[in-house]
């Protein structure tokens, strides 16, 4: 049998956007490994994606459309297989009914980064809905606070060049856990350490990354702004402010300096629950170490005060002039460096797109239960599994159960969200479709070409949207653009052409060279090229124009703490990718069943020991878990991993049954970690999960090359 090997891109929501080599035999994907030549990937995929072919070849792939015949939320027993013609007729009828009865804004597309591919994720679907005049989705669920904060300070999602971190002498990983979530950054960090760099991780939890750092600082959750202000004060007190660089390339130092007068290191330490020497020592280290690289994760922004926290953290390396040096400065995301204008591809000039209201996706539970006026009566979900991943699960599921809501889900496998659909449409996976990828952790653009046949009748999202447009009777060339045409449109301003990418797979496309200091001489993407330490435009959003400390809402609520004494964090699990792998046997075996990790004192105070069954609850809801007694956390702070599936969890609820719909101070982001709970013992038998009667068959795992887990 002919074996061929093809390059492609890992599509998952991860900053690394790895290039892989996929071996195909007889039309079937049989092996997957990392591309050895890729400058960032350097040959290895992560543990979870080494088993990606379990997902591709799994017996649970959707291969045909389904239409609902029974009650919502009852599972697959409520559905029967249907032809594409019948399914598309149902989809079109539902959309038409909403538009005619309630107006086009009653339609809401809900999508996120199930694939980060621009073609399957961010073009044809949004284009069709923009043309219909549907409500526009404000895609806040992951990075909204950070995106808005970095735009305020730096003018966009930009920062130091990540491969240049090897040149840093002090590396601060702030609310980031790269050994689980940004694996390929780690060898660069290690290289810097071999050259003498000191590594500090700032995280309330002693993660694997924290444990392998030179120093771990564990502030109270949601207090990072206070810490950043205290560190800046330390730099100021040490006389280490780079006045010359600040004067040339920033605005607002006078206002920020006035704020720092209110933030002696002692105050910062007290807010953060840290010994004052710890804050003093790090401030002194930052004052005297050039270059310092601050790599900011996304976990720390899931608190109410996230916008101000990221602004303060982004201000810190401006004070020290760290952007002068390769590997110096701060970096939250590289996405703002790419010369790609998605907006123009979503709303091309020759396709009408009426103005429409914007709906914040992180508020979906509220939106579907009365907040939206006019109400949403058609929901089209793709590249997302909100029933597992969106906050306030009980309220969300009540919304999804509404009889007057017509829900369409495009999916690769039967997720929790599919249970609430009217129509489920089978979608292709990465080896089966064309896509184009930028990255939020490096500076390469990657092309992924289809190399295997899709199972059954599965189709790419783009083709499904083209067919929905046709079923609605819309005939416009822009709604017939092929995937290749969409990729070419995305690459219009890019220095690399589609043909070049066909030949080379990936190319550096940002104009920022490895080893360079892109903002050494200012030139930030703000109107005047200067970074902003003071942003008067924030006043009209009700936000302090000077970076300050917005306390967390629940974590900082002493009265609430009497009823719900534990702050609950739900960070990323190493062998899961949001909810994407949480139904696959290998991945769930590696991750284990849902557990709530408690500090030994918190466990002892409740008479709990390792393995005990508990209900984790607050006023919004509850989920069941086993106790893990774990000194990786602070007293009063509990944690669990995000994004299990409710239908595969005890009690059919996940951590998002307790998380709240509440916006961050900037950007309207979610506040998953700003959450208080109590835990109470329950009988052990409650943790036994009865597989849903309609659970997909679990067959033998797909062959995958044995590669050490990352
Ligand atoms: N293996 C794996 N990789 C992933 C994902 C996954 O689910 N699994 N998810 C992907 C996605 S969608 C994203 S957005 C990224 C997220 O990437 P990261 O931001 O690295 O991941 P998180 O685990 O969400 O959060 C990082 C750390 O922030 C800490 N944290 C929580 N609250 C605070 C706080 O108040 N202050 C500070 N300083 N730290 C805090 C958490 O304890 C956690 O260890 O990872 C991506 N990569
Ligand atoms: N408690 C808590 N909840 C969280 C977080 C947290 O830290 N704590 N993190 C949040 C974050 S950072 C994020 S980004 C969100 C992510 O939440 P979601 O956006 O819901 O992401 P996933 O759970 O990965 O679901 C993606 C789905 O897209 C499907 N998919 C993948 N590719 C394709 C495709 O080409 N076509 C179609 N039709 N489907 C496809 C996958 O099968 C999968 O079911 O979760 C958030 N939820
Ligand atoms: S590290 Fe990230 S990009 Fe690379 S294979 Fe794993 S999930 Fe995909
Ligand atoms: Mo995310």
Coordinates of N, CA and C in Angstrom, one line a residue, residues 118-284:
X118 N -8.2 30.1 9.9 CA -9.0 31.3 9.5 C -10.0 30.9 8.5
X119 N -9.8 29.9 7.7 CA -10.8 29.6 6.6 C -12.0 28.9 7.2
X120 N -11.8 27.8 8.0 CA -12.9 27.1 8.5 C -13.5 27.8 9.7
X121 N -12.7 28.7 10.4 CA -13.2 29.3 11.6 C -13.8 30.7 11.4
X122 N -13.1 31.5 10.7 CA -13.4 32.9 10.8 C -13.7 33.7 9.6
X123 N -14.1 32.9 8.5 CA -14.5 33.7 7.3 C -15.8 33.4 6.7
X124 N -16.1 32.2 6.2 CA -17.3 32.0 5.4 C -18.5 32.0 6.4
X125 N -18.4 31.4 7.6 CA -19.6 31.5 8.5 C -19.9 32.9 8.9
X126 N -18.9 33.6 9.5 CA -19.2 35.0 9.8 C -19.6 35.9 8.6
X127 N -19.1 35.6 7.4 CA -19.5 36.3 6.2 C -21.0 36.1 5.9
X128 N -21.4 34.9 5.9 CA -22.8 34.6 5.7 C -23.7 35.3 6.7
X129 N -23.3 35.2 8.0 CA -24.2 35.9 9.0 C -24.2 37.4 8.9
X130 N -23.0 37.9 8.6 CA -22.9 39.4 8.4 C -23.9 39.8 7.3
X131 N -23.9 39.0 6.2 CA -24.7 39.4 5.1 C -26.2 39.3 5.4
X132 N -26.5 38.3 6.3 CA -28.0 38.2 6.7 C -28.4 39.3 7.6
X133 N -27.4 40.0 8.2 CA -27.8 41.0 9.2 C -28.0 40.4 10.6
X134 N -27.4 39.2 10.8 CA -27.6 38.6 12.1 C -26.8 39.3 13.1
X135 N -27.2 39.1 14.4 CA -26.4 39.7 15.5 C -24.9 39.3 15.3
X136 N -24.0 40.2 15.6 CA -22.6 39.9 15.4 C -22.1 39.4 16.8
X137 N -21.2 38.4 16.7 CA -20.7 37.8 17.9 C -19.5 38.5 18.4
X138 N -19.5 39.1 19.6 CA -18.3 39.6 20.2 C -17.5 38.5 20.8
X139 N -16.4 38.1 20.2 CA -15.7 36.8 20.5 C -14.8 37.0 21.8
X140 N -15.5 37.1 22.9 CA -14.8 37.5 24.1 C -14.3 36.4 25.0
X141 N -14.7 35.1 24.7 CA -14.6 34.0 25.7 C -13.2 33.8 26.2
X142 N -12.2 34.1 25.4 CA -10.8 33.8 25.8 C -9.9 35.0 26.1
X143 N -9.8 35.9 25.2 CA -8.7 36.9 25.3 C -9.2 38.4 25.4
X144 N -10.5 38.6 25.6 CA -11.1 40.0 25.4 C -10.4 41.0 26.4
X145 N -10.2 40.6 27.6 CA -9.6 41.6 28.6 C -8.2 41.9 28.1
X146 N -7.4 40.9 27.8 CA -6.0 41.1 27.4 C -5.9 41.8 26.1
X147 N -6.8 41.5 25.2 CA -6.8 42.2 23.9 C -7.1 43.7 24.1
X148 N -8.1 44.0 24.9 CA -8.4 45.4 25.1 C -7.3 46.1 25.8
X149 N -6.8 45.5 26.8 CA -5.7 46.1 27.6 C -4.5 46.3 26.8
X150 N -4.0 45.3 26.0 CA -2.8 45.5 25.2 C -3.1 46.6 24.2
X151 N -4.3 46.6 23.6 CA -4.6 47.7 22.6 C -4.5 49.1 23.3
X152 N -4.9 49.2 24.5 CA -4.8 50.4 25.2 C -3.3 50.8 25.5
X153 N -2.5 49.9 25.9 CA -1.1 50.2 26.3 C -0.2 50.3 25.0
X154 N -0.3 49.2 24.2 CA 0.7 49.1 23.1 C 0.1 49.4 21.7
X155 N -1.3 49.5 21.7 CA -1.9 49.8 20.4 C -2.3 48.5 19.7
X156 N -2.1 47.3 20.3 CA -2.5 46.1 19.6 C -1.9 44.9 20.4
X157 N -2.2 43.7 19.9 CA -1.7 42.5 20.5 C -0.3 42.2 20.0
X158 N 0.6 43.0 20.6 CA 2.0 42.9 20.2 C 2.9 42.8 21.4
X159 N 4.2 42.5 21.2 CA 5.1 42.5 22.3 C 6.5 42.0 21.8
X160 N 7.3 41.5 22.7 CA 8.6 41.1 22.3 C 8.5 39.8 21.4
X161 N 9.6 39.6 20.6 CA 9.6 38.5 19.7 C 9.9 37.2 20.5
X162 N 9.0 36.2 20.5 CA 9.1 35.1 21.5 C 10.4 34.3 21.4
X163 N 10.9 34.0 20.2 CA 12.1 33.2 20.1 C 13.3 33.9 20.7
X164 N 13.2 35.3 20.8 CA 14.3 36.0 21.3 C 14.3 36.0 22.9
X165 N 13.4 35.3 23.5 CA 13.4 35.1 24.9 C 14.7 34.5 25.4
X166 N 15.4 33.8 24.4 CA 16.7 33.2 24.8 C 17.7 34.3 25.2
X167 N 17.5 35.5 24.8 CA 18.4 36.6 25.2 C 18.1 37.2 26.5
X168 N 16.9 36.9 27.1 CA 16.5 37.5 28.4 C 17.4 37.0 29.5
X169 N 17.6 37.9 30.5 CA 18.3 37.5 31.7 C 17.4 37.3 32.9
X170 N 16.2 37.8 32.8 CA 15.2 37.5 33.8 C 13.9 37.2 33.0
X171 N 13.3 36.1 33.3 CA 12.0 35.7 32.6 C 10.9 35.6 33.7
X172 N 9.9 36.3 33.5 CA 8.7 36.2 34.4 C 7.6 35.6 33.6
X173 N 7.1 34.4 34.1 CA 6.0 33.8 33.5 C 4.8 34.1 34.4
X174 N 3.9 35.0 33.9 CA 2.9 35.6 34.7 C 1.5 35.0 34.4
X175 N 1.0 34.2 35.3 CA -0.3 33.6 35.0 C -0.3 32.8 33.8
X176 N 0.8 32.1 33.6 CA 1.0 31.2 32.4 C 1.6 29.9 32.9
X177 N 1.2 28.8 32.2 CA 1.7 27.5 32.5 C 2.1 26.8 31.2
X178 N 3.2 27.3 30.7 CA 3.6 26.8 29.3 C 3.9 25.3 29.3
X179 N 4.3 24.7 30.3 CA 4.5 23.2 30.2 C 3.2 22.5 29.9
X180 N 2.0 23.1 30.2 CA 0.8 22.5 29.8 C 0.2 23.2 28.5
X181 N 0.4 24.5 28.4 CA -0.4 25.2 27.4 C 0.4 25.9 26.3
X182 N 1.7 25.9 26.4 CA 2.5 26.6 25.4 C 3.9 25.9 25.4
X183 N 3.8 24.6 25.2 CA 4.9 23.7 25.4 C 6.2 24.1 24.7
X184 N 6.1 24.6 23.5 CA 7.3 24.8 22.7 C 8.0 26.1 23.1
X185 N 7.4 26.9 24.0 CA 8.2 28.0 24.5 C 9.3 27.5 25.5
X186 N 9.0 26.4 26.1 CA 9.8 25.9 27.2 C 11.3 25.7 26.8
X187 N 11.6 25.1 25.6 CA 13.0 24.9 25.3 C 13.7 26.3 25.1
X188 N 13.0 27.3 24.7 CA 13.6 28.6 24.6 C 13.9 29.2 26.0
X189 N 13.0 29.0 26.9 CA 13.2 29.4 28.3 C 14.4 28.7 28.8
X190 N 14.5 27.4 28.6 CA 15.6 26.6 29.1 C 16.9 27.1 28.5
X191 N 16.9 27.5 27.2 CA 18.1 28.0 26.6 C 18.6 29.3 27.3
X192 N 17.6 30.1 27.6 CA 17.9 31.4 28.3 C 18.5 31.1 29.7
X193 N 18.0 30.0 30.3 CA 18.5 29.7 31.7 C 19.9 29.2 31.6
X194 N 20.2 28.4 30.5 CA 21.5 27.9 30.3 C 22.5 29.0 30.2
X195 N 22.0 30.2 29.6 CA 22.8 31.3 29.5 C 22.8 32.3 30.7
X196 N 22.2 31.8 31.8 CA 22.2 32.5 33.0 C 20.9 33.2 33.4
X197 N 19.8 33.0 32.7 CA 18.6 33.7 33.0 C 18.0 33.1 34.3
X198 N 17.3 34.0 35.1 CA 16.6 33.5 36.3 C 15.1 33.5 35.9
X199 N 14.4 32.4 36.3 CA 13.0 32.2 35.9 C 12.1 32.3 37.1
X200 N 11.1 33.2 37.0 CA 10.1 33.4 38.1 C 8.7 33.1 37.5
X201 N 7.9 32.3 38.2 CA 6.5 32.1 37.8 C 5.6 32.7 38.8
X202 N 4.6 33.5 38.4 CA 3.7 34.1 39.2 C 2.3 33.4 39.0
X203 N 1.9 32.6 40.0 CA 0.7 31.8 39.8 C 0.2 31.4 41.2
X204 N -1.1 31.5 41.5 CA -1.5 31.1 42.8 C -1.3 29.6 43.0
X205 N -1.2 28.9 41.9 CA -1.0 27.4 42.0 C 0.5 27.0 41.7
X206 N 1.0 26.0 42.4 CA 2.3 25.5 42.0 C 2.1 24.5 40.9
X207 N 2.0 25.0 39.7 CA 1.9 24.2 38.5 C 3.2 23.5 38.2
X208 N 3.2 22.6 37.2 CA 4.5 22.0 36.8 C 5.5 23.1 36.4
X209 N 5.0 24.1 35.8 CA 5.9 25.2 35.3 C 6.4 25.9 36.6
X210 N 5.6 26.2 37.5 CA 6.0 26.9 38.7 C 7.1 26.1 39.5
X211 N 6.8 24.8 39.6 CA 7.7 23.9 40.3 C 9.0 23.8 39.6
X212 N 9.1 24.0 38.3 CA 10.4 23.9 37.6 C 11.0 25.3 37.4
X213 N 10.5 26.3 38.1 CA 11.1 27.6 38.0 C 12.1 27.9 39.1
X214 N 13.0 28.9 39.0 CA 13.9 29.2 40.0 C 13.1 29.8 41.2
X215 N 12.0 30.5 41.0 CA 11.2 31.0 42.1 C 9.8 31.0 41.7
X216 N 8.9 30.6 42.6 CA 7.5 30.6 42.4 C 6.8 31.6 43.4
X217 N 6.1 32.6 42.9 CA 5.4 33.5 43.7 C 3.9 33.3 43.5
X218 N 3.2 33.1 44.7 CA 1.8 32.7 44.6 C 0.9 33.7 45.2
X219 N 0.5 34.7 44.4 CA -0.3 35.8 45.0 C -1.8 35.2 45.1
X220 N -2.6 35.9 45.9 CA -4.0 35.6 45.9 C -4.6 35.8 44.5
X221 N -5.5 35.0 44.1 CA -6.1 35.1 42.8 C -6.7 36.5 42.6
X222 N -6.5 37.0 41.4 CA -7.1 38.3 41.0 C -6.4 39.6 41.6
X223 N -5.2 39.4 42.1 CA -4.5 40.6 42.7 C -3.3 41.0 41.9
X224 N -3.2 40.6 40.7 CA -2.0 40.8 39.9 C -1.7 42.3 39.7
X225 N -2.8 43.1 39.5 CA -2.6 44.5 39.3 C -1.8 45.1 40.5
X226 N -2.2 44.7 41.7 CA -1.5 45.2 42.9 C -0.1 44.8 42.9
X227 N 0.2 43.6 42.5 CA 1.6 43.1 42.4 C 2.4 44.0 41.4
X228 N 1.8 44.2 40.2 CA 2.5 44.9 39.2 C 2.8 46.4 39.7
X229 N 1.8 47.0 40.4 CA 2.0 48.3 40.9 C 3.1 48.3 41.9
X230 N 3.1 47.3 42.8 CA 4.2 47.2 43.8 C 5.6 47.0 43.2
X231 N 5.6 46.2 42.1 CA 6.9 46.0 41.4 C 7.4 47.3 40.7
X232 N 6.4 48.0 40.1 CA 6.8 49.3 39.5 C 7.3 50.3 40.5
X233 N 6.7 50.2 41.7 CA 7.1 51.1 42.8 C 8.5 50.7 43.2
X234 N 8.8 49.4 43.2 CA 10.1 48.9 43.6 C 11.2 49.4 42.6
X235 N 10.8 49.4 41.3 CA 11.7 49.9 40.3 C 12.0 51.4 40.5
X236 N 10.9 52.1 40.8 CA 11.0 53.6 41.0 C 11.9 53.9 42.2
X237 N 11.6 53.2 43.3 CA 12.4 53.4 44.5 C 13.8 53.1 44.3
X238 N 14.1 52.1 43.4 CA 15.5 51.8 43.2 C 16.2 52.7 42.2
X239 N 15.5 53.7 41.7 CA 16.0 54.7 40.8 C 16.3 54.1 39.4
X240 N 15.6 53.0 39.1 CA 15.9 52.3 37.9 C 14.9 52.6 36.7
X241 N 14.1 53.7 36.8 CA 13.2 54.1 35.7 C 14.1 54.6 34.6
X242 N 13.8 54.1 33.4 CA 14.6 54.6 32.2 C 13.9 55.8 31.7
X243 N 14.2 56.9 32.3 CA 13.5 58.2 32.0 C 13.6 58.6 30.5
X244 N 14.8 58.4 30.0 CA 15.0 58.8 28.6 C 14.1 58.1 27.6
X245 N 14.1 56.7 27.8 CA 13.3 55.9 26.9 C 11.8 56.2 27.1
X246 N 11.4 56.4 28.3 CA 10.0 56.7 28.7 C 9.6 58.0 28.0
X247 N 10.5 59.0 28.1 CA 10.1 60.3 27.5 C 10.0 60.2 26.0
X248 N 10.8 59.4 25.4 CA 10.8 59.4 23.9 C 9.7 58.5 23.4
X249 N 9.2 57.5 24.1 CA 8.4 56.5 23.5 C 7.1 56.2 24.2
X250 N 6.8 56.9 25.2 CA 5.5 56.7 26.0 C 4.8 58.0 26.3
X251 N 3.6 57.9 26.6 CA 2.9 59.1 27.2 C 2.3 58.6 28.6
X252 N 2.2 59.6 29.5 CA 1.5 59.3 30.7 C 2.3 58.9 31.9
X253 N 3.7 59.1 31.8 CA 4.5 58.7 33.0 C 4.1 59.5 34.2
X254 N 3.9 60.8 34.0 CA 3.6 61.6 35.2 C 2.4 61.1 35.9
X255 N 1.3 60.7 35.2 CA 0.1 60.2 35.8 C 0.4 58.9 36.5
X256 N 1.1 58.0 35.9 CA 1.4 56.7 36.5 C 2.3 56.9 37.7
X257 N 3.3 57.8 37.6 CA 4.1 58.0 38.8 C 3.3 58.5 40.0
X258 N 2.3 59.3 39.7 CA 1.4 59.8 40.8 C 0.7 58.6 41.4
X259 N 0.2 57.7 40.6 CA -0.4 56.5 41.1 C 0.5 55.6 41.9
X260 N 1.8 55.5 41.5 CA 2.7 54.7 42.2 C 3.0 55.2 43.6
X261 N 2.8 56.5 43.8 CA 3.0 57.1 45.1 C 2.0 56.5 46.1
X262 N 0.9 56.0 45.6 CA -0.1 55.3 46.5 C 0.2 53.9 46.8
X263 N 1.2 53.4 46.1 CA 1.5 51.9 46.1 C 2.8 51.5 46.7
X264 N 3.1 51.8 47.9 CA 4.3 51.3 48.5 C 4.3 49.8 48.4
X265 N 5.4 49.2 48.4 CA 5.6 47.8 48.2 C 4.8 47.0 49.3
X266 N 4.7 47.6 50.5 CA 4.0 47.0 51.6 C 2.5 46.8 51.3
X267 N 1.9 47.8 50.7 CA 0.5 47.8 50.4 C 0.3 46.7 49.3
X268 N 1.1 46.7 48.3 CA 1.0 45.7 47.3 C 1.1 44.3 47.9
X269 N 2.1 44.0 48.7 CA 2.3 42.7 49.3 C 1.0 42.3 50.1
X270 N 0.5 43.3 50.9 CA -0.7 42.9 51.7 C -1.9 42.6 50.8
X271 N -2.1 43.3 49.7 CA -3.3 43.0 48.8 C -3.1 41.6 48.2
X272 N -1.8 41.2 47.9 CA -1.6 40.0 47.2 C -1.4 38.8 48.2
X273 N -1.4 39.1 49.5 CA -1.2 38.0 50.4 C 0.2 37.4 50.3
X274 N 1.2 38.3 50.1 CA 2.6 37.8 49.9 C 3.5 38.4 51.0
X275 N 4.5 37.8 51.4 CA 5.5 38.4 52.3 C 6.1 39.6 51.6
X276 N 6.3 40.7 52.3 CA 6.8 41.9 51.7 C 8.2 41.7 51.1
X277 N 9.0 40.9 51.7 CA 10.3 40.7 51.1 C 10.2 40.1 49.7
X278 N 9.2 39.3 49.5 CA 9.1 38.6 48.1 C 8.9 39.7 47.1
X279 N 8.0 40.6 47.4 CA 7.7 41.7 46.4 C 9.0 42.6 46.2
X280 N 9.6 42.9 47.4 CA 10.8 43.7 47.3 C 11.9 43.1 46.5
X281 N 12.1 41.8 46.7 CA 13.2 41.1 46.0 C 12.9 41.1 44.5
X282 N 11.7 40.8 44.1 CA 11.4 40.7 42.7 C 11.5 42.1 42.1
X283 N 11.0 43.1 42.8 CA 11.2 44.5 42.3 C 12.6 44.9 42.1
X284 N 13.5 44.5 43.0 CA 14.9 44.8 42.9 C 15.5 44.0 41.8

